[in-house]
mmCIF file of C-alpha atoms and ligand atoms in Angstrom:
data_model
loop_
_atom_site.group_PDB
_atom_site.id
_atom_site.type_symbol
_atom_site.label_atom_id
_atom_site.label_comp_id
_atom_site.label_asym_id
_atom_site.label_seq_id
_atom_site.Cartn_x
_atom_site.Cartn_y
_atom_site.Cartn_z
ATOM 1 C CA MET R 1 -49.939 53.016 -34.640
ATOM 2 C CA SER R 2 -48.784 54.502 -38.173
ATOM 3 C CA LYS R 3 -46.648 52.859 -40.340
ATOM 4 C CA PHE R 4 -44.086 55.665 -39.690
ATOM 5 C CA MET R 5 -43.427 55.090 -36.118
ATOM 6 C CA SER R 6 -39.835 54.088 -35.290
ATOM 7 C CA GLU R 7 -39.756 50.451 -34.657
ATOM 8 C CA ARG R 8 -37.976 50.908 -31.111
ATOM 9 C CA PHE R 9 -40.903 52.520 -29.944
ATOM 10 C CA ALA R 10 -43.766 50.144 -31.442
ATOM 11 C CA SER R 11 -43.885 48.030 -28.102
ATOM 12 C CA LEU R 12 -43.762 51.204 -25.701
ATOM 13 C CA LYS R 13 -46.453 51.339 -23.185
ATOM 14 C CA ALA R 14 -46.978 54.871 -22.224
ATOM 15 C CA TYR R 15 -47.389 56.402 -18.923
ATOM 16 C CA VAL R 16 -51.072 56.449 -17.937
ATOM 17 C CA PRO R 17 -51.326 59.874 -15.672
ATOM 18 C CA GLY R 18 -54.194 60.188 -13.271
ATOM 19 C CA GLU R 19 -57.608 61.369 -14.419
ATOM 20 C CA GLN R 20 -57.934 65.248 -15.352
ATOM 21 C CA PRO R 21 -61.436 65.285 -15.896
ATOM 22 C CA ARG R 22 -63.169 68.156 -17.579
ATOM 23 C CA ASP R 23 -66.417 66.897 -17.828
ATOM 24 C CA LYS R 24 -68.145 67.933 -14.277
ATOM 25 C CA SER R 25 -66.442 69.091 -11.048
ATOM 26 C CA TYR R 26 -65.237 66.371 -8.645
ATOM 27 C CA ILE R 27 -63.515 66.674 -5.404
ATOM 28 C CA LYS R 28 -60.198 65.694 -7.106
ATOM 29 C CA LEU R 29 -58.225 63.462 -4.540
ATOM 30 C CA ASN R 30 -56.472 61.591 -7.343
ATOM 31 C CA THR R 31 -53.175 63.098 -8.441
ATOM 32 C CA ASN R 32 -51.505 64.716 -5.277
ATOM 33 C CA GLU R 33 -52.219 68.247 -6.177
ATOM 34 C CA SER R 34 -52.018 70.652 -3.269
ATOM 35 C CA PRO R 35 -55.829 71.776 -2.324
ATOM 36 C CA TYR R 36 -54.044 75.145 -1.697
ATOM 37 C CA PRO R 37 -53.302 78.247 -4.332
ATOM 38 C CA PRO R 38 -49.798 79.278 -4.907
ATOM 39 C CA ALA R 39 -48.152 81.770 -2.410
ATOM 40 C CA PRO R 40 -49.576 85.513 -2.894
ATOM 41 C CA GLN R 41 -45.985 86.283 -4.150
ATOM 42 C CA VAL R 42 -46.476 83.983 -6.975
ATOM 43 C CA ILE R 43 -49.626 85.356 -7.945
ATOM 44 C CA GLU R 44 -48.226 89.104 -7.970
ATOM 45 C CA ALA R 45 -44.784 87.795 -10.001
ATOM 46 C CA VAL R 46 -46.912 86.417 -12.991
ATOM 47 C CA ASN R 47 -48.266 89.710 -13.942
ATOM 48 C CA SER R 48 -49.113 91.280 -17.096
ATOM 49 C CA ARG R 49 -45.575 92.943 -17.803
ATOM 50 C CA GLU R 50 -44.218 89.201 -17.556
ATOM 51 C CA ILE R 51 -46.869 87.952 -20.116
ATOM 52 C CA GLU R 52 -46.303 90.797 -22.507
ATOM 53 C CA ASP R 53 -42.312 89.638 -22.105
ATOM 54 C CA LEU R 54 -43.990 86.297 -23.290
ATOM 55 C CA ARG R 55 -42.653 87.276 -26.817
ATOM 56 C CA LEU R 56 -39.209 86.860 -25.915
ATOM 57 C CA TYR R 57 -37.309 83.476 -24.978
ATOM 58 C CA SER R 58 -37.019 82.708 -21.400
ATOM 59 C CA ASP R 59 -33.459 82.313 -19.937
ATOM 60 C CA PRO R 60 -32.174 79.300 -20.976
ATOM 61 C CA GLU R 61 -29.607 79.021 -18.228
ATOM 62 C CA CYS R 62 -32.454 79.824 -15.605
ATOM 63 C CA LYS R 63 -29.927 81.924 -13.713
ATOM 64 C CA HIS R 64 -32.116 83.344 -11.185
ATOM 65 C CA LEU R 65 -34.082 80.349 -10.527
ATOM 66 C CA ARG R 66 -31.025 78.180 -9.658
ATOM 67 C CA GLU R 67 -29.563 81.438 -7.625
ATOM 68 C CA ALA R 68 -32.527 81.143 -5.546
ATOM 69 C CA LEU R 69 -32.472 77.703 -5.671
ATOM 70 C CA ALA R 70 -29.048 77.149 -4.091
ATOM 71 C CA LYS R 71 -29.760 79.869 -1.717
ATOM 72 C CA GLN R 72 -32.686 78.005 -0.210
ATOM 73 C CA TYR R 73 -30.983 74.796 -0.307
ATOM 74 C CA ASP R 74 -27.302 75.803 0.848
ATOM 75 C CA VAL R 75 -25.872 74.545 -2.203
ATOM 76 C CA THR R 76 -23.976 76.551 -5.384
ATOM 77 C CA PRO R 77 -25.983 76.994 -8.287
ATOM 78 C CA LYS R 78 -23.551 74.610 -10.176
ATOM 79 C CA ASN R 79 -25.491 71.963 -8.233
ATOM 80 C CA VAL R 80 -28.570 73.053 -9.448
ATOM 81 C CA THR R 81 -30.630 72.511 -12.711
ATOM 82 C CA VAL R 82 -34.448 72.731 -13.532
ATOM 83 C CA GLY R 83 -36.802 71.189 -15.780
ATOM 84 C CA ASN R 84 -40.225 71.174 -16.900
ATOM 85 C CA GLY R 85 -41.798 69.135 -13.933
ATOM 86 C CA SER R 86 -39.774 66.975 -12.285
ATOM 87 C CA ASP R 87 -40.606 64.236 -15.045
ATOM 88 C CA GLU R 88 -38.120 65.959 -17.654
ATOM 89 C CA ILE R 89 -35.679 65.980 -15.131
ATOM 90 C CA LEU R 90 -35.973 62.191 -14.346
ATOM 91 C CA SER R 91 -36.067 61.662 -18.401
ATOM 92 C CA PHE R 92 -33.013 63.323 -18.462
ATOM 93 C CA ALA R 93 -31.401 61.619 -15.543
ATOM 94 C CA PHE R 94 -32.271 58.069 -17.049
ATOM 95 C CA MET R 95 -30.844 59.132 -20.354
ATOM 96 C CA ALA R 96 -27.787 60.523 -18.913
ATOM 97 C CA PHE R 97 -26.727 57.876 -15.744
ATOM 98 C CA CYS R 98 -28.556 54.747 -16.740
ATOM 99 C CA SER R 99 -26.330 52.852 -19.381
ATOM 100 C CA ARG R 100 -25.912 49.740 -17.329
ATOM 101 C CA GLY R 101 -29.370 49.498 -16.237
ATOM 102 C CA VAL R 102 -31.682 51.001 -13.377
ATOM 103 C CA SER R 103 -32.803 49.316 -10.461
ATOM 104 C CA TYR R 104 -35.880 50.423 -8.498
ATOM 105 C CA PRO R 105 -38.889 49.001 -6.258
ATOM 106 C CA ASP R 106 -41.299 47.039 -7.894
ATOM 107 C CA ILE R 107 -44.364 49.255 -6.256
ATOM 108 C CA SER R 108 -43.323 52.649 -7.171
ATOM 109 C CA TYR R 109 -43.787 55.583 -9.407
ATOM 110 C CA GLY R 110 -45.396 54.043 -12.235
ATOM 111 C CA PHE R 111 -43.160 56.389 -14.696
ATOM 112 C CA TYR R 112 -39.800 54.709 -13.927
ATOM 113 C CA PRO R 113 -40.450 51.571 -16.389
ATOM 114 C CA VAL R 114 -41.696 53.792 -19.216
ATOM 115 C CA PHE R 115 -38.350 55.992 -18.882
ATOM 116 C CA ALA R 116 -36.497 53.034 -18.631
ATOM 117 C CA ASP R 117 -38.200 51.818 -21.923
ATOM 118 C CA ILE R 118 -38.423 55.127 -23.958
ATOM 119 C CA HIS R 119 -34.436 55.003 -23.254
ATOM 120 C CA GLY R 120 -33.574 51.328 -24.157
ATOM 121 C CA ILE R 121 -32.305 51.102 -20.438
ATOM 122 C CA PRO R 122 -32.519 47.349 -18.936
ATOM 123 C CA LYS R 123 -34.634 47.243 -15.788
ATOM 124 C CA LYS R 124 -34.463 45.510 -12.445
ATOM 125 C CA GLU R 125 -37.417 45.676 -10.405
ATOM 126 C CA ILE R 126 -36.607 44.945 -6.664
ATOM 127 C CA SER R 127 -39.920 43.406 -4.500
ATOM 128 C CA LEU R 128 -40.828 45.342 -1.506
ATOM 129 C CA GLN R 129 -41.149 43.610 1.792
ATOM 130 C CA GLU R 130 -44.230 41.984 3.148
ATOM 131 C CA ASP R 131 -45.135 45.195 4.500
ATOM 132 C CA PHE R 132 -44.462 47.623 1.540
ATOM 133 C CA THR R 133 -41.099 48.982 3.477
ATOM 134 C CA ILE R 134 -37.995 48.985 1.544
ATOM 135 C CA SER R 135 -35.021 47.380 2.429
ATOM 136 C CA ALA R 136 -32.143 49.038 1.956
ATOM 137 C CA GLU R 137 -29.657 46.269 1.622
ATOM 138 C CA ASP R 138 -31.501 45.030 -1.825
ATOM 139 C CA TYR R 139 -29.908 47.949 -3.343
ATOM 140 C CA TYR R 140 -26.146 47.727 -1.871
ATOM 141 C CA ASN R 141 -23.768 47.335 -4.693
ATOM 142 C CA ALA R 142 -26.797 47.014 -7.438
ATOM 143 C CA GLY R 143 -24.318 46.955 -10.273
ATOM 144 C CA THR R 144 -27.110 49.447 -12.232
ATOM 145 C CA ALA R 145 -28.329 53.059 -11.646
ATOM 146 C CA VAL R 146 -30.487 53.126 -8.660
ATOM 147 C CA VAL R 147 -34.034 55.193 -8.380
ATOM 148 C CA ILE R 148 -36.116 55.486 -5.380
ATOM 149 C CA ALA R 149 -38.993 57.503 -4.639
ATOM 150 C CA ASN R 150 -38.882 58.685 -0.935
ATOM 151 C CA PRO R 151 -41.179 58.910 0.581
ATOM 152 C CA ASN R 152 -42.308 56.275 -2.043
ATOM 153 C CA ALA R 153 -45.362 56.498 -4.009
ATOM 154 C CA PRO R 154 -48.059 55.140 -3.783
ATOM 155 C CA THR R 155 -47.258 53.902 -0.182
ATOM 156 C CA GLY R 156 -45.905 57.266 1.174
ATOM 157 C CA ILE R 157 -43.458 55.262 3.051
ATOM 158 C CA CYS R 158 -40.043 56.760 3.944
ATOM 159 C CA LEU R 159 -36.696 55.643 4.101
ATOM 160 C CA SER R 160 -34.373 57.333 6.338
ATOM 161 C CA ALA R 161 -31.375 59.397 5.139
ATOM 162 C CA ALA R 162 -29.065 56.883 7.267
ATOM 163 C CA ASP R 163 -30.476 53.943 4.830
ATOM 164 C CA VAL R 164 -30.031 56.405 1.632
ATOM 165 C CA GLU R 165 -26.491 57.114 2.510
ATOM 166 C CA LYS R 166 -25.972 53.365 2.964
ATOM 167 C CA ILE R 167 -26.965 52.770 -0.483
ATOM 168 C CA VAL R 168 -25.119 55.716 -2.165
ATOM 169 C CA LYS R 169 -21.946 54.515 -0.526
ATOM 170 C CA SER R 170 -22.324 51.145 -1.722
ATOM 171 C CA ASN R 171 -23.123 51.950 -5.070
ATOM 172 C CA PRO R 172 -20.189 54.171 -5.841
ATOM 173 C CA ASP R 173 -19.865 53.873 -9.642
ATOM 174 C CA ASN R 174 -23.340 54.159 -10.155
ATOM 175 C CA VAL R 175 -25.539 57.088 -9.589
ATOM 176 C CA VAL R 176 -28.326 56.841 -7.235
ATOM 177 C CA MET R 177 -31.496 59.283 -8.011
ATOM 178 C CA ILE R 178 -33.640 59.881 -5.046
ATOM 179 C CA ASP R 179 -36.929 61.263 -6.143
ATOM 180 C CA GLU R 180 -38.327 63.356 -3.301
ATOM 181 C CA ALA R 181 -41.420 65.018 -4.743
ATOM 182 C CA TYR R 182 -43.200 64.373 -1.652
ATOM 183 C CA ILE R 183 -40.250 65.197 1.123
ATOM 184 C CA ASP R 184 -41.744 68.389 2.371
ATOM 185 C CA PHE R 185 -44.610 66.277 4.013
ATOM 186 C CA GLY R 186 -42.756 64.696 7.100
ATOM 187 C CA GLY R 187 -39.545 62.967 5.221
ATOM 188 C CA GLU R 188 -36.040 63.764 5.828
ATOM 189 C CA SER R 189 -34.401 65.287 2.536
ATOM 190 C CA CYS R 190 -30.706 63.953 1.475
ATOM 191 C CA ILE R 191 -29.779 67.108 0.175
ATOM 192 C CA PRO R 192 -27.167 67.970 2.727
ATOM 193 C CA LEU R 193 -25.304 64.577 1.228
ATOM 194 C CA ILE R 194 -24.468 65.709 -1.905
ATOM 195 C CA SER R 195 -21.332 67.594 -0.818
ATOM 196 C CA LYS R 196 -20.354 63.842 0.180
ATOM 197 C CA TYR R 197 -21.243 61.925 -2.781
ATOM 198 C CA ASP R 198 -20.510 62.334 -6.315
ATOM 199 C CA ASN R 199 -23.135 59.718 -7.355
ATOM 200 C CA LEU R 200 -26.183 61.417 -5.793
ATOM 201 C CA LEU R 201 -28.650 63.463 -7.498
ATOM 202 C CA ILE R 202 -31.820 64.320 -5.714
ATOM 203 C CA ILE R 203 -34.973 65.324 -7.509
ATOM 204 C CA GLN R 204 -37.557 67.764 -6.226
ATOM 205 C CA THR R 205 -40.832 69.292 -7.604
ATOM 206 C CA TYR R 206 -42.901 72.244 -7.312
ATOM 207 C CA SER R 207 -46.333 70.365 -8.093
ATOM 208 C CA LYS R 208 -46.908 69.135 -4.666
ATOM 209 C CA SER R 209 -45.601 71.448 -1.914
ATOM 210 C CA ARG R 210 -45.234 74.751 -3.788
ATOM 211 C CA SER R 211 -48.835 74.259 -5.727
ATOM 212 C CA LEU R 212 -47.551 74.597 -8.900
ATOM 213 C CA ALA R 213 -48.644 71.133 -10.758
ATOM 214 C CA GLY R 214 -49.649 73.176 -13.417
ATOM 215 C CA GLY R 215 -46.580 75.493 -13.618
ATOM 216 C CA ARG R 216 -44.451 72.329 -14.433
ATOM 217 C CA LEU R 217 -41.260 72.897 -12.413
ATOM 218 C CA GLY R 218 -38.945 70.210 -10.850
ATOM 219 C CA TYR R 219 -35.258 70.750 -10.288
ATOM 220 C CA ALA R 220 -32.200 68.416 -9.670
ATOM 221 C CA ILE R 221 -29.898 69.090 -6.865
ATOM 222 C CA GLY R 222 -26.325 67.174 -7.155
ATOM 223 C CA ASN R 223 -22.480 67.384 -7.551
ATOM 224 C CA GLU R 224 -21.488 69.839 -10.232
ATOM 225 C CA GLU R 225 -20.550 67.205 -12.657
ATOM 226 C CA LEU R 226 -24.037 65.333 -12.668
ATOM 227 C CA ILE R 227 -25.407 68.879 -12.795
ATOM 228 C CA ALA R 228 -23.349 69.684 -15.875
ATOM 229 C CA ASP R 229 -24.126 66.225 -17.473
ATOM 230 C CA LEU R 230 -27.975 67.061 -17.147
ATOM 231 C CA ASP R 231 -27.546 70.526 -18.717
ATOM 232 C CA LYS R 232 -26.034 68.910 -21.689
ATOM 233 C CA LEU R 233 -28.818 66.482 -22.436
ATOM 234 C CA ARG R 234 -31.197 69.795 -21.442
ATOM 235 C CA TYR R 235 -29.552 72.111 -23.802
ATOM 236 C CA SER R 236 -29.351 69.082 -26.799
ATOM 237 C CA THR R 237 -33.041 68.538 -26.210
ATOM 238 C CA ASN R 238 -34.835 72.045 -25.497
ATOM 239 C CA PRO R 239 -33.009 74.902 -23.964
ATOM 240 C CA TYR R 240 -35.858 76.574 -23.095
ATOM 241 C CA ASN R 241 -37.596 74.128 -21.089
ATOM 242 C CA VAL R 242 -39.108 76.300 -18.498
ATOM 243 C CA ASN R 243 -40.859 79.116 -19.709
ATOM 244 C CA ARG R 244 -40.912 82.890 -18.527
ATOM 245 C CA LEU R 245 -43.844 82.498 -16.383
ATOM 246 C CA THR R 246 -42.959 79.464 -14.820
ATOM 247 C CA LEU R 247 -39.503 80.813 -13.893
ATOM 248 C CA ALA R 248 -40.973 84.349 -12.397
ATOM 249 C CA ALA R 249 -43.445 81.863 -10.508
ATOM 250 C CA GLY R 250 -40.692 79.516 -9.298
ATOM 251 C CA GLN R 251 -38.682 82.590 -8.049
ATOM 252 C CA ALA R 252 -41.456 83.924 -6.109
ATOM 253 C CA ALA R 253 -42.408 80.729 -4.766
ATOM 254 C CA LEU R 254 -39.445 80.697 -2.512
ATOM 255 C CA GLU R 255 -40.026 83.939 -1.096
ATOM 256 C CA GLY R 256 -43.411 82.567 0.058
ATOM 257 C CA GLN R 257 -41.490 79.730 1.542
ATOM 258 C CA ALA R 258 -43.255 80.713 5.001
ATOM 259 C CA TYR R 259 -46.755 80.469 3.561
ATOM 260 C CA TYR R 260 -45.968 76.666 2.278
ATOM 261 C CA ASP R 261 -44.231 75.552 5.173
ATOM 262 C CA ASN R 262 -47.650 76.417 7.239
ATOM 263 C CA ASN R 263 -50.058 74.848 4.517
ATOM 264 C CA ASN R 264 -47.475 71.631 4.547
ATOM 265 C CA ARG R 265 -47.944 71.644 8.279
ATOM 266 C CA GLU R 266 -51.727 71.980 8.104
ATOM 267 C CA ILE R 267 -51.676 69.116 5.262
ATOM 268 C CA ILE R 268 -49.779 66.573 7.671
ATOM 269 C CA CYS R 269 -52.418 67.203 10.275
ATOM 270 C CA ILE R 270 -55.476 66.529 7.973
ATOM 271 C CA ARG R 271 -53.589 63.660 6.987
ATOM 272 C CA GLU R 272 -53.467 62.417 10.427
ATOM 273 C CA TYR R 273 -57.272 63.646 11.211
ATOM 274 C CA THR R 274 -58.151 61.451 8.135
ATOM 275 C CA SER R 275 -55.974 58.625 8.809
ATOM 276 C CA ASN R 276 -57.334 58.314 12.293
ATOM 277 C CA ILE R 277 -61.180 58.506 11.409
ATOM 278 C CA LEU R 278 -60.232 56.082 8.324
ATOM 279 C CA LEU R 279 -58.891 53.571 11.208
ATOM 280 C CA GLY R 280 -62.211 54.017 12.905
ATOM 281 C CA LEU R 281 -63.994 52.955 9.855
ATOM 282 C CA GLY R 282 -62.303 49.649 9.589
ATOM 283 C CA PHE R 283 -59.833 50.674 7.041
ATOM 284 C CA SER R 284 -56.126 49.937 7.114
ATOM 285 C CA MET R 285 -53.042 51.763 5.806
ATOM 286 C CA THR R 286 -49.625 52.411 5.292
ATOM 287 C CA GLU R 287 -47.600 54.934 7.238
ATOM 288 C CA SER R 288 -47.619 58.008 4.949
ATOM 289 C CA LYS R 289 -45.219 60.543 5.001
ATOM 290 C CA ALA R 290 -46.743 62.309 1.881
ATOM 291 C CA ASN R 291 -49.768 64.313 0.782
ATOM 292 C CA PHE R 292 -52.162 61.281 0.630
ATOM 293 C CA ILE R 293 -52.927 58.053 2.234
ATOM 294 C CA PHE R 294 -52.821 54.677 0.900
ATOM 295 C CA ALA R 295 -55.508 52.404 2.353
ATOM 296 C CA LYS R 296 -57.822 49.731 1.972
ATOM 297 C CA HIS R 297 -60.541 48.031 3.481
ATOM 298 C CA PRO R 298 -61.585 44.405 3.935
ATOM 299 C CA LYS R 299 -65.089 44.967 2.676
ATOM 300 C CA LEU R 300 -64.809 47.136 -0.180
ATOM 301 C CA ASN R 301 -62.209 46.056 -2.677
ATOM 302 C CA GLY R 302 -60.104 49.031 -4.606
ATOM 303 C CA LYS R 303 -61.749 48.846 -7.569
ATOM 304 C CA THR R 304 -65.202 49.527 -5.973
ATOM 305 C CA LEU R 305 -63.957 52.243 -3.688
ATOM 306 C CA TYR R 306 -62.536 54.007 -6.719
ATOM 307 C CA LYS R 307 -65.607 53.612 -8.456
ATOM 308 C CA GLY R 308 -68.115 54.275 -5.549
ATOM 309 C CA LEU R 309 -66.024 57.310 -4.981
ATOM 310 C CA ARG R 310 -66.434 58.216 -8.386
ATOM 311 C CA ASP R 311 -70.188 58.018 -8.779
ATOM 312 C CA ARG R 312 -70.509 60.063 -5.708
ATOM 313 C CA GLY R 313 -68.257 62.938 -6.937
ATOM 314 C CA ILE R 314 -64.971 61.995 -5.707
ATOM 315 C CA LEU R 315 -62.090 60.950 -7.588
ATOM 316 C CA VAL R 316 -59.063 58.770 -6.090
ATOM 317 C CA ARG R 317 -56.387 56.492 -7.480
ATOM 318 C CA HIS R 318 -56.692 52.855 -8.043
ATOM 319 C CA PHE R 319 -53.751 50.837 -9.233
ATOM 320 C CA ASP R 320 -54.825 47.693 -11.019
ATOM 321 C CA LYS R 321 -51.713 46.005 -9.920
ATOM 322 C CA PRO R 322 -50.720 42.797 -8.022
ATOM 323 C CA ARG R 323 -50.617 43.220 -4.249
ATOM 324 C CA ILE R 324 -51.932 46.782 -4.422
ATOM 325 C CA GLU R 325 -54.999 46.298 -6.107
ATOM 326 C CA ASP R 326 -56.904 46.176 -2.843
ATOM 327 C CA TYR R 327 -55.878 50.031 -2.131
ATOM 328 C CA VAL R 328 -56.807 53.430 -3.158
ATOM 329 C CA ARG R 329 -54.509 55.969 -2.931
ATOM 330 C CA ILE R 330 -56.321 59.539 -1.632
ATOM 331 C CA SER R 331 -54.344 62.720 -2.112
ATOM 332 C CA ILE R 332 -55.102 65.228 0.924
ATOM 333 C CA GLY R 333 -57.496 67.649 0.120
ATOM 334 C CA THR R 334 -58.716 70.225 2.710
ATOM 335 C CA ARG R 335 -60.410 69.508 5.457
ATOM 336 C CA GLU R 336 -64.136 70.500 4.422
ATOM 337 C CA GLN R 337 -62.958 67.797 1.425
ATOM 338 C CA MET R 338 -61.886 65.268 3.420
ATOM 339 C CA ASP R 339 -64.913 65.255 5.738
ATOM 340 C CA THR R 340 -67.044 64.964 2.825
ATOM 341 C CA LEU R 341 -64.796 62.047 1.677
ATOM 342 C CA LEU R 342 -65.362 60.456 5.043
ATOM 343 C CA MET R 343 -69.272 60.788 5.183
ATOM 344 C CA THR R 344 -69.285 59.321 1.754
ATOM 345 C CA LEU R 345 -67.413 56.443 2.901
ATOM 346 C CA LYS R 346 -69.322 56.151 5.732
ATOM 347 C CA GLU R 347 -72.456 56.022 3.594
ATOM 348 C CA MET R 348 -70.741 53.302 1.074
ATOM 349 C CA LEU R 349 -70.121 51.109 4.200
ATOM 350 C CA ALA R 350 -73.457 51.597 5.677
HETATM 351 N N1 PMP M 1 -42.043 61.697 -8.818
HETATM 352 C C1 PMP M 1 -43.215 61.250 -8.464
HETATM 353 C C2 PMP M 1 -42.934 60.075 -7.332
HETATM 354 C C3 PMP M 1 -44.248 61.727 -8.281
HETATM 355 O O1 PMP M 1 -45.732 60.873 -8.121
HETATM 356 C C4 PMP M 1 -44.750 62.394 -9.601
HETATM 357 C C5 PMP M 1 -46.005 62.961 -9.904
HETATM 358 N N2 PMP M 1 -46.518 62.552 -10.624
HETATM 359 C C6 PMP M 1 -43.378 63.041 -9.835
HETATM 360 C C7 PMP M 1 -42.275 62.746 -9.323
HETATM 361 C C8 PMP M 1 -43.532 64.136 -11.084
HETATM 362 O O2 PMP M 1 -43.802 65.371 -10.717
HETATM 363 P P1 PMP M 1 -43.832 66.535 -11.696
HETATM 364 O O3 PMP M 1 -43.371 65.980 -13.273
HETATM 365 O O4 PMP M 1 -45.077 67.261 -11.971
HETATM 366 O O5 PMP M 1 -42.658 67.560 -11.003
#
């Protein structure tokens, strides 16, 4: 650290993203990307004309994309804002709505504590139940803002919309942020509730179910005033936060929704197929409604599994954290990739 770094960031622990190795090609099942390319409409939209137009700034209002998202989710454009990945939206939301602190599950997305720390927000980590489920009551009258990934990461376990609604209802004076990064793989979105509650903010991303992790595009849907607050911070930080190519890609992706719906159904099928074979190999796992499986084996601990797979050219994610250190999180790849994974695990177990 340089002697110039602001004192308030001196003890900040940065978020550690999953590996993105460049040294050799791995079967990459570690950061929950889609194994499928973006929709043909996206590939068509990001064309040489759009590239020539990169000399111009992008639309700070992101008007067309907001309109398209509003239509997709049956809300108005004033209920939507967009960001450079949902991470950016989450960061703005922490900055905007968490002055009284923030509560979130102790096992969840590793970026939440980092957002809290960078914005100087007091954190309240609430333990998951023994079986890794979230007990909705633990978040009633929280006295702070609340952020919950639904489905949760890295467990993939879902809360019902009815449970989310109870949490939102019991916290009328605080914002409840529901991070639906993985909602398109079997969960129940709470977007329909935003017209009923002024304290509910839904955050989604194009990174997982729309094959655009590298495009960096996320969005928030909520009451008009919450969205205006986020936009105030967006304009005060980086009004051109979504670049021209990504704006075009994001809009075109919505025209290709049928393609993505089909891919997502396929990913769910491959998840169930892989889970069944893993069970047969002696693994146990949480009930995932996401594009990953969270599994452990009685004979191989998490680190050994991670390292053994890495040595054999397959990347999965391991979290060196109490209660989950025995697990690995395996993103769902193509059927062929999962067959290679399963064969490799069989060899390791033999
Ligand atoms: N929320 C959760 C729960 C995630 O796992 C991720 C992916 N790392 C994100 C948000 C951020 O996704 P992105 O910034 O790519 O939209």
